[in-house]
JSON list of C-alpha atoms in Angstrom, two decimals:
[
{"chain": "A", "resi": 201, "resn": "UNK", "atom": "CA", "xyz": [-49.15, -47.25, 41.99]},
{"chain": "A", "resi": 202, "resn": "UNK", "atom": "CA", "xyz": [-48.51, -46.86, 38.80]},
{"chain": "A", "resi": 203, "resn": "UNK", "atom": "CA", "xyz": [-49.70, -43.55, 37.30]},
{"chain": "A", "resi": 204, "resn": "UNK", "atom": "CA", "xyz": [-49.34, -42.37, 33.96]},
{"chain": "A", "resi": 205, "resn": "UNK", "atom": "CA", "xyz": [-49.06, -38.87, 33.07]},
{"chain": "A", "resi": 206, "resn": "UNK", "atom": "CA", "xyz": [-49.35, -37.22, 29.60]},
{"chain": "A", "resi": 207, "resn": "UNK", "atom": "CA", "xyz": [-47.26, -34.05, 28.57]},
{"chain": "A", "resi": 208, "resn": "UNK", "atom": "CA", "xyz": [-49.18, -30.99, 28.17]},
{"chain": "A", "resi": 209, "resn": "UNK", "atom": "CA", "xyz": [-48.60, -28.27, 25.19]},
{"chain": "A", "resi": 210, "resn": "UNK", "atom": "CA", "xyz": [-47.40, -25.81, 27.77]},
{"chain": "A", "resi": 211, "resn": "UNK", "atom": "CA", "xyz": [-44.41, -28.65, 28.97]},
{"chain": "A", "resi": 212, "resn": "UNK", "atom": "CA", "xyz": [-43.54, -29.04, 25.29]},
{"chain": "A", "resi": 213, "resn": "UNK", "atom": "CA", "xyz": [-43.27, -25.14, 24.04]},
{"chain": "A", "resi": 214, "resn": "UNK", "atom": "CA", "xyz": [-41.41, -24.52, 27.58]},
{"chain": "A", "resi": 215, "resn": "UNK", "atom": "CA", "xyz": [-38.50, -26.91, 26.60]},
{"chain": "A", "resi": 216, "resn": "UNK", "atom": "CA", "xyz": [-38.50, -26.08, 23.08]},
{"chain": "A", "resi": 217, "resn": "UNK", "atom": "CA", "xyz": [-38.43, -21.92, 24.12]},
{"chain": "A", "resi": 218, "resn": "UNK", "atom": "CA", "xyz": [-35.82, -22.50, 26.81]},
{"chain": "A", "resi": 219, "resn": "UNK", "atom": "CA", "xyz": [-33.59, -24.42, 24.44]},
{"chain": "A", "resi": 220, "resn": "UNK", "atom": "CA", "xyz": [-33.94, -21.85, 21.52]},
{"chain": "A", "resi": 221, "resn": "UNK", "atom": "CA", "xyz": [-33.24, -19.03, 23.56]},
{"chain": "A", "resi": 222, "resn": "UNK", "atom": "CA", "xyz": [-30.27, -20.14, 25.30]},
{"chain": "A", "resi": 223, "resn": "UNK", "atom": "CA", "xyz": [-27.52, -17.92, 25.02]},
{"chain": "A", "resi": 224, "resn": "UNK", "atom": "CA", "xyz": [-24.59, -20.75, 24.88]},
{"chain": "A", "resi": 225, "resn": "UNK", "atom": "CA", "xyz": [-26.75, -22.67, 21.92]},
{"chain": "A", "resi": 226, "resn": "UNK", "atom": "CA", "xyz": [-27.02, -19.80, 19.78]},
{"chain": "A", "resi": 227, "resn": "UNK", "atom": "CA", "xyz": [-23.30, -19.14, 20.33]},
{"chain": "A", "resi": 228, "resn": "UNK", "atom": "CA", "xyz": [-22.40, -22.90, 19.29]},
{"chain": "A", "resi": 229, "resn": "UNK", "atom": "CA", "xyz": [-24.38, -22.07, 16.09]},
{"chain": "A", "resi": 230, "resn": "UNK", "atom": "CA", "xyz": [-22.81, -19.21, 15.15]},
{"chain": "A", "resi": 231, "resn": "UNK", "atom": "CA", "xyz": [-19.47, -20.96, 15.69]},
{"chain": "A", "resi": 232, "resn": "UNK", "atom": "CA", "xyz": [-20.32, -24.04, 13.80]},
{"chain": "A", "resi": 233, "resn": "UNK", "atom": "CA", "xyz": [-21.95, -22.12, 11.08]},
{"chain": "A", "resi": 234, "resn": "UNK", "atom": "CA", "xyz": [-18.58, -19.71, 10.73]},
{"chain": "A", "resi": 235, "resn": "UNK", "atom": "CA", "xyz": [-16.26, -23.27, 10.94]},
{"chain": "A", "resi": 236, "resn": "UNK", "atom": "CA", "xyz": [-18.58, -24.79, 8.08]},
{"chain": "A", "resi": 237, "resn": "UNK", "atom": "CA", "xyz": [-18.19, -21.43, 6.28]},
{"chain": "A", "resi": 238, "resn": "UNK", "atom": "CA", "xyz": [-14.62, -21.49, 6.61]},
{"chain": "A", "resi": 239, "resn": "UNK", "atom": "CA", "xyz": [-13.85, -25.20, 5.73]},
{"chain": "A", "resi": 240, "resn": "UNK", "atom": "CA", "xyz": [-16.32, -24.87, 2.56]},
{"chain": "A", "resi": 241, "resn": "UNK", "atom": "CA", "xyz": [-14.13, -21.74, 1.33]},
{"chain": "A", "resi": 242, "resn": "UNK", "atom": "CA", "xyz": [-10.80, -23.44, 2.05]},
{"chain": "A", "resi": 243, "resn": "UNK", "atom": "CA", "xyz": [-12.08, -26.39, -0.12]},
{"chain": "A", "resi": 244, "resn": "UNK", "atom": "CA", "xyz": [-13.02, -24.22, -2.67]},
{"chain": "A", "resi": 245, "resn": "UNK", "atom": "CA", "xyz": [-9.34, -22.10, -2.92]},
{"chain": "A", "resi": 246, "resn": "UNK", "atom": "CA", "xyz": [-7.69, -25.57, -2.82]},
{"chain": "A", "resi": 247, "resn": "UNK", "atom": "CA", "xyz": [-9.72, -26.65, -5.66]},
{"chain": "A", "resi": 248, "resn": "UNK", "atom": "CA", "xyz": [-9.15, -23.25, -7.42]},
{"chain": "A", "resi": 249, "resn": "UNK", "atom": "CA", "xyz": [-5.22, -23.59, -6.97]},
{"chain": "A", "resi": 250, "resn": "UNK", "atom": "CA", "xyz": [-5.04, -27.24, -8.20]},
{"chain": "A", "resi": 251, "resn": "UNK", "atom": "CA", "xyz": [-6.91, -26.32, -11.39]},
{"chain": "A", "resi": 252, "resn": "UNK", "atom": "CA", "xyz": [-4.57, -23.79, -12.14]},
{"chain": "A", "resi": 253, "resn": "UNK", "atom": "CA", "xyz": [-1.22, -25.71, -11.07]},
{"chain": "A", "resi": 254, "resn": "UNK", "atom": "CA", "xyz": [-3.00, -28.95, -13.33]},
{"chain": "A", "resi": 255, "resn": "UNK", "atom": "CA", "xyz": [-3.63, -26.83, -16.34]},
{"chain": "A", "resi": 256, "resn": "UNK", "atom": "CA", "xyz": [-0.77, -24.34, -16.48]},
{"chain": "A", "resi": 257, "resn": "UNK", "atom": "CA", "xyz": [1.58, -27.31, -15.56]},
{"chain": "A", "resi": 258, "resn": "UNK", "atom": "CA", "xyz": [0.76, -29.44, -18.95]},
{"chain": "A", "resi": 259, "resn": "UNK", "atom": "CA", "xyz": [1.62, -26.29, -21.18]},
{"chain": "A", "resi": 260, "resn": "UNK", "atom": "CA", "xyz": [5.07, -25.97, -21.45]},
{"chain": "A", "resi": 261, "resn": "UNK", "atom": "CA", "xyz": [5.82, -28.76, -23.92]},
{"chain": "A", "resi": 262, "resn": "UNK", "atom": "CA", "xyz": [4.16, -30.51, -26.70]},
{"chain": "A", "resi": 263, "resn": "UNK", "atom": "CA", "xyz": [6.00, -33.60, -26.71]},
{"chain": "A", "resi": 264, "resn": "UNK", "atom": "CA", "xyz": [6.68, -35.87, -23.91]},
{"chain": "A", "resi": 265, "resn": "UNK", "atom": "CA", "xyz": [9.82, -34.88, -22.92]},
{"chain": "A", "resi": 266, "resn": "UNK", "atom": "CA", "xyz": [10.39, -38.53, -21.15]},
{"chain": "A", "resi": 267, "resn": "UNK", "atom": "CA", "xyz": [10.07, -39.81, -24.38]},
{"chain": "A", "resi": 268, "resn": "UNK", "atom": "CA", "xyz": [12.22, -37.81, -26.21]},
{"chain": "A", "resi": 269, "resn": "UNK", "atom": "CA", "xyz": [14.96, -38.59, -23.97]},
{"chain": "A", "resi": 270, "resn": "UNK", "atom": "CA", "xyz": [14.31, -42.47, -24.15]},
{"chain": "A", "resi": 271, "resn": "UNK", "atom": "CA", "xyz": [14.48, -42.29, -28.43]},
{"chain": "A", "resi": 272, "resn": "UNK", "atom": "CA", "xyz": [17.95, -42.95, -28.37]},
{"chain": "A", "resi": 273, "resn": "UNK", "atom": "CA", "xyz": [17.33, -46.36, -26.30]},
{"chain": "A", "resi": 274, "resn": "UNK", "atom": "CA", "xyz": [14.27, -47.11, -28.52]},
{"chain": "A", "resi": 275, "resn": "UNK", "atom": "CA", "xyz": [16.15, -45.96, -31.84]},
{"chain": "A", "resi": 276, "resn": "UNK", "atom": "CA", "xyz": [18.95, -48.83, -30.59]},
{"chain": "A", "resi": 277, "resn": "UNK", "atom": "CA", "xyz": [16.24, -51.42, -29.88]},
{"chain": "A", "resi": 278, "resn": "UNK", "atom": "CA", "xyz": [14.60, -51.16, -33.31]},
{"chain": "A", "resi": 279, "resn": "UNK", "atom": "CA", "xyz": [17.91, -51.55, -34.31]},
{"chain": "A", "resi": 280, "resn": "UNK", "atom": "CA", "xyz": [18.28, -54.72, -32.88]},
{"chain": "A", "resi": 281, "resn": "UNK", "atom": "CA", "xyz": [14.97, -55.69, -34.43]},
{"chain": "A", "resi": 282, "resn": "UNK", "atom": "CA", "xyz": [16.37, -54.84, -37.89]},
{"chain": "A", "resi": 283, "resn": "UNK", "atom": "CA", "xyz": [19.16, -57.48, -37.12]},
{"chain": "A", "resi": 284, "resn": "UNK", "atom": "CA", "xyz": [16.74, -60.16, -35.50]},
{"chain": "A", "resi": 285, "resn": "UNK", "atom": "CA", "xyz": [14.68, -59.72, -38.80]},
{"chain": "A", "resi": 286, "resn": "UNK", "atom": "CA", "xyz": [17.93, -60.13, -41.19]},
{"chain": "A", "resi": 287, "resn": "UNK", "atom": "CA", "xyz": [19.12, -63.27, -39.14]},
{"chain": "A", "resi": 288, "resn": "UNK", "atom": "CA", "xyz": [15.70, -64.74, -39.63]},
{"chain": "A", "resi": 289, "resn": "UNK", "atom": "CA", "xyz": [15.63, -63.95, -43.27]},
{"chain": "A", "resi": 290, "resn": "UNK", "atom": "CA", "xyz": [16.83, -67.73, -44.23]},
{"chain": "A", "resi": 291, "resn": "UNK", "atom": "CA", "xyz": [13.90, -69.29, -41.98]},
{"chain": "A", "resi": 292, "resn": "UNK", "atom": "CA", "xyz": [11.37, -67.09, -43.77]},
{"chain": "A", "resi": 293, "resn": "UNK", "atom": "CA", "xyz": [12.31, -67.22, -47.34]},
{"chain": "A", "resi": 294, "resn": "UNK", "atom": "CA", "xyz": [14.35, -70.26, -48.46]},
{"chain": "A", "resi": 295, "resn": "UNK", "atom": "CA", "xyz": [13.43, -72.86, -45.91]},
{"chain": "A", "resi": 296, "resn": "UNK", "atom": "CA", "xyz": [9.55, -71.92, -45.29]},
{"chain": "A", "resi": 297, "resn": "UNK", "atom": "CA", "xyz": [10.25, -72.90, -41.43]},
{"chain": "A", "resi": 298, "resn": "UNK", "atom": "CA", "xyz": [7.17, -71.62, -39.89]},
{"chain": "A", "resi": 299, "resn": "UNK", "atom": "CA", "xyz": [8.10, -72.56, -36.58]},
{"chain": "A", "resi": 300, "resn": "UNK", "atom": "CA", "xyz": [11.32, -70.44, -36.29]},
{"chain": "A", "resi": 301, "resn": "UNK", "atom": "CA", "xyz": [10.11, -67.64, -37.71]},
{"chain": "A", "resi": 302, "resn": "UNK", "atom": "CA", "xyz": [7.35, -67.64, -35.26]},
{"chain": "A", "resi": 303, "resn": "UNK", "atom": "CA", "xyz": [9.69, -68.37, -32.21]},
{"chain": "A", "resi": 304, "resn": "UNK", "atom": "CA", "xyz": [11.83, -65.23, -33.55]},
{"chain": "A", "resi": 305, "resn": "UNK", "atom": "CA", "xyz": [9.01, -63.07, -33.46]},
{"chain": "A", "resi": 306, "resn": "UNK", "atom": "CA", "xyz": [8.45, -63.59, -30.00]},
{"chain": "A", "resi": 307, "resn": "UNK", "atom": "CA", "xyz": [11.73, -63.17, -28.75]},
{"chain": "A", "resi": 308, "resn": "UNK", "atom": "CA", "xyz": [13.08, -60.02, -27.57]},
{"chain": "A", "resi": 309, "resn": "UNK", "atom": "CA", "xyz": [13.97, -57.39, -28.46]},
{"chain": "A", "resi": 310, "resn": "UNK", "atom": "CA", "xyz": [10.77, -58.19, -31.15]},
{"chain": "A", "resi": 311, "resn": "UNK", "atom": "CA", "xyz": [8.72, -58.48, -28.35]},
{"chain": "A", "resi": 312, "resn": "UNK", "atom": "CA", "xyz": [9.73, -55.12, -27.44]},
{"chain": "A", "resi": 313, "resn": "UNK", "atom": "CA", "xyz": [9.39, -53.17, -30.61]},
{"chain": "A", "resi": 314, "resn": "UNK", "atom": "CA", "xyz": [5.74, -51.93, -30.22]},
{"chain": "A", "resi": 315, "resn": "UNK", "atom": "CA", "xyz": [6.47, -50.19, -27.13]},
{"chain": "A", "resi": 316, "resn": "UNK", "atom": "CA", "xyz": [9.68, -48.57, -28.43]},
{"chain": "A", "resi": 317, "resn": "UNK", "atom": "CA", "xyz": [8.04, -47.82, -31.54]},
{"chain": "A", "resi": 318, "resn": "UNK", "atom": "CA", "xyz": [5.14, -45.69, -29.41]},
{"chain": "A", "resi": 319, "resn": "UNK", "atom": "CA", "xyz": [8.03, -44.00, -27.25]},
{"chain": "A", "resi": 320, "resn": "UNK", "atom": "CA", "xyz": [9.39, -42.86, -30.44]},
{"chain": "A", "resi": 321, "resn": "UNK", "atom": "CA", "xyz": [6.23, -41.62, -31.74]},
{"chain": "A", "resi": 322, "resn": "UNK", "atom": "CA", "xyz": [5.28, -39.82, -28.51]},
{"chain": "A", "resi": 323, "resn": "UNK", "atom": "CA", "xyz": [8.77, -38.20, -28.40]},
{"chain": "A", "resi": 324, "resn": "UNK", "atom": "CA", "xyz": [8.71, -37.11, -32.10]},
{"chain": "A", "resi": 325, "resn": "UNK", "atom": "CA", "xyz": [4.76, -35.97, -31.60]},
{"chain": "A", "resi": 326, "resn": "UNK", "atom": "CA", "xyz": [5.68, -32.49, -31.70]},
{"chain": "A", "resi": 327, "resn": "UNK", "atom": "CA", "xyz": [7.82, -32.28, -34.98]},
{"chain": "A", "resi": 328, "resn": "UNK", "atom": "CA", "xyz": [7.19, -32.22, -38.89]},
{"chain": "A", "resi": 329, "resn": "UNK", "atom": "CA", "xyz": [7.43, -36.16, -39.16]},
{"chain": "A", "resi": 330, "resn": "UNK", "atom": "CA", "xyz": [4.64, -36.65, -36.82]},
{"chain": "A", "resi": 331, "resn": "UNK", "atom": "CA", "xyz": [1.90, -37.96, -38.74]},
{"chain": "A", "resi": 332, "resn": "UNK", "atom": "CA", "xyz": [4.46, -39.90, -41.10]},
{"chain": "A", "resi": 333, "resn": "UNK", "atom": "CA", "xyz": [6.01, -41.50, -38.21]},
{"chain": "A", "resi": 334, "resn": "UNK", "atom": "CA", "xyz": [2.62, -42.76, -37.15]},
{"chain": "A", "resi": 335, "resn": "UNK", "atom": "CA", "xyz": [1.88, -44.15, -40.88]},
{"chain": "A", "resi": 336, "resn": "UNK", "atom": "CA", "xyz": [5.12, -45.97, -41.14]},
{"chain": "A", "resi": 337, "resn": "UNK", "atom": "CA", "xyz": [4.91, -47.53, -37.50]},
{"chain": "A", "resi": 338, "resn": "UNK", "atom": "CA", "xyz": [0.79, -48.73, -38.76]},
{"chain": "A", "resi": 339, "resn": "UNK", "atom": "CA", "xyz": [2.56, -50.32, -41.80]},
{"chain": "A", "resi": 340, "resn": "UNK", "atom": "CA", "xyz": [5.34, -52.14, -39.96]},
{"chain": "A", "resi": 341, "resn": "UNK", "atom": "CA", "xyz": [2.81, -53.74, -37.53]},
{"chain": "A", "resi": 342, "resn": "UNK", "atom": "CA", "xyz": [0.38, -54.70, -40.36]},
{"chain": "A", "resi": 343, "resn": "UNK", "atom": "CA", "xyz": [3.30, -56.23, -42.20]},
{"chain": "A", "resi": 344, "resn": "UNK", "atom": "CA", "xyz": [4.58, -58.30, -38.94]},
{"chain": "A", "resi": 345, "resn": "UNK", "atom": "CA", "xyz": [0.97, -59.45, -38.47]},
{"chain": "A", "resi": 346, "resn": "UNK", "atom": "CA", "xyz": [1.00, -60.33, -41.58]},
{"chain": "A", "resi": 347, "resn": "UNK", "atom": "CA", "xyz": [4.26, -62.55, -41.43]},
{"chain": "A", "resi": 348, "resn": "UNK", "atom": "CA", "xyz": [2.96, -64.17, -38.07]},
{"chain": "A", "resi": 349, "resn": "UNK", "atom": "CA", "xyz": [-0.32, -64.91, -39.90]},
{"chain": "A", "resi": 350, "resn": "UNK", "atom": "CA", "xyz": [1.36, -66.55, -42.68]},
{"chain": "A", "resi": 351, "resn": "UNK", "atom": "CA", "xyz": [3.69, -68.35, -40.15]},
{"chain": "A", "resi": 352, "resn": "UNK", "atom": "CA", "xyz": [0.62, -69.65, -38.17]},
{"chain": "A", "resi": 353, "resn": "UNK", "atom": "CA", "xyz": [-1.02, -70.71, -41.35]},
{"chain": "A", "resi": 354, "resn": "UNK", "atom": "CA", "xyz": [2.33, -72.75, -42.28]},
{"chain": "A", "resi": 355, "resn": "UNK", "atom": "CA", "xyz": [2.21, -74.60, -38.84]},
{"chain": "A", "resi": 356, "resn": "UNK", "atom": "CA", "xyz": [-1.16, -75.49, -39.11]},
{"chain": "A", "resi": 357, "resn": "UNK", "atom": "CA", "xyz": [-0.26, -77.35, -42.62]},
{"chain": "A", "resi": 358, "resn": "UNK", "atom": "CA", "xyz": [-1.83, -75.45, -44.90]},
{"chain": "A", "resi": 359, "resn": "UNK", "atom": "CA", "xyz": [0.06, -76.41, -48.26]},
{"chain": "A", "resi": 360, "resn": "UNK", "atom": "CA", "xyz": [1.64, -73.74, -50.35]},
{"chain": "A", "resi": 361, "resn": "UNK", "atom": "CA", "xyz": [2.20, -71.09, -47.97]},
{"chain": "A", "resi": 362, "resn": "UNK", "atom": "CA", "xyz": [5.03, -68.66, -48.68]},
{"chain": "A", "resi": 363, "resn": "UNK", "atom": "CA", "xyz": [6.50, -65.90, -46.17]},
{"chain": "A", "resi": 364, "resn": "UNK", "atom": "CA", "xyz": [9.04, -64.18, -48.98]},
{"chain": "A", "resi": 365, "resn": "UNK", "atom": "CA", "xyz": [6.44, -60.99, -49.63]},
{"chain": "A", "resi": 366, "resn": "UNK", "atom": "CA", "xyz": [5.15, -60.90, -46.14]},
{"chain": "A", "resi": 367, "resn": "UNK", "atom": "CA", "xyz": [9.30, -61.19, -44.91]},
{"chain": "A", "resi": 368, "resn": "UNK", "atom": "CA", "xyz": [9.85, -58.38, -47.62]},
{"chain": "A", "resi": 369, "resn": "UNK", "atom": "CA", "xyz": [7.36, -56.18, -46.56]},
{"chain": "A", "resi": 370, "resn": "UNK", "atom": "CA", "xyz": [8.16, -56.19, -42.99]},
{"chain": "A", "resi": 371, "resn": "UNK", "atom": "CA", "xyz": [11.84, -55.36, -43.56]},
{"chain": "A", "resi": 372, "resn": "UNK", "atom": "CA", "xyz": [10.99, -52.92, -45.71]},
{"chain": "A", "resi": 373, "resn": "UNK", "atom": "CA", "xyz": [8.61, -51.13, -43.21]},
{"chain": "A", "resi": 374, "resn": "UNK", "atom": "CA", "xyz": [10.74, -51.34, -40.45]},
{"chain": "A", "resi": 375, "resn": "UNK", "atom": "CA", "xyz": [13.71, -49.87, -41.87]},
{"chain": "A", "resi": 376, "resn": "UNK", "atom": "CA", "xyz": [11.01, -47.32, -43.35]},
{"chain": "A", "resi": 377, "resn": "UNK", "atom": "CA", "xyz": [10.16, -46.44, -39.81]},
{"chain": "A", "resi": 378, "resn": "UNK", "atom": "CA", "xyz": [13.53, -46.54, -38.42]},
{"chain": "A", "resi": 379, "resn": "UNK", "atom": "CA", "xyz": [14.45, -43.57, -41.19]},
{"chain": "A", "resi": 380, "resn": "UNK", "atom": "CA", "xyz": [12.13, -41.60, -40.45]},
{"chain": "A", "resi": 381, "resn": "UNK", "atom": "CA", "xyz": [12.40, -42.11, -36.45]},
{"chain": "A", "resi": 382, "resn": "UNK", "atom": "CA", "xyz": [15.80, -41.31, -36.64]},
{"chain": "A", "resi": 383, "resn": "UNK", "atom": "CA", "xyz": [15.42, -38.11, -38.40]},
{"chain": "A", "resi": 384, "resn": "UNK", "atom": "CA", "xyz": [12.50, -37.52, -35.52]},
{"chain": "A", "resi": 385, "resn": "UNK", "atom": "CA", "xyz": [14.60, -38.24, -32.82]},
{"chain": "A", "resi": 386, "resn": "UNK", "atom": "CA", "xyz": [17.17, -35.47, -33.70]},
{"chain": "A", "resi": 387, "resn": "UNK", "atom": "CA", "xyz": [14.96, -33.11, -33.62]},
{"chain": "A", "resi": 388, "resn": "UNK", "atom": "CA", "xyz": [15.19, -31.08, -30.66]},
{"chain": "A", "resi": 389, "resn": "UNK", "atom": "CA", "xyz": [12.24, -30.45, -28.12]},
{"chain": "A", "resi": 390, "resn": "UNK", "atom": "CA", "xyz": [10.18, -27.90, -28.78]},
{"chain": "A", "resi": 391, "resn": "UNK", "atom": "CA", "xyz": [8.92, -25.55, -26.05]},
{"chain": "A", "resi": 392, "resn": "UNK", "atom": "CA", "xyz": [5.35, -23.72, -25.87]},
{"chain": "A", "resi": 393, "resn": "UNK", "atom": "CA", "xyz": [5.71, -19.83, -25.70]}
]
């Protein structure tokens, strides 16, 4: 007794019509549809509110207020860098002590000079000396890297390497940067209207 039965078109159409005409299915579909619409509407509203808040929150001040406040600490660090470079003068100019120059460049506060210069640049970006500050920073970094490069060449044994010009250029550049940064840090925070 094994019998096989094949469904007929009548039974298939009957099940389809009975499922679609069921009142509970229509009610569930309506509830699901309204939940979907409500959720989509809620998502759109939340996205619009977040966009408005994000856009309006970044408009009041041009300069980074945190960096403007941190400028006094960064100025003190730059001043310590100037003292460290001054202490390095004999090694760089008279004795051509390449190893000492390389070591001095890799000790604090000179290891933190870039970060502190960037703080001063960001703090003064809405001031009148913003472009000049960036220009002085670029000149200082170029001179410091040149001094480091000369010390590296001397350490490798190249003859006739003098660091006097690079040292003088580095000292002039950092003092110029400090002077502009000090003026820029004294300027009050400017808020947009």
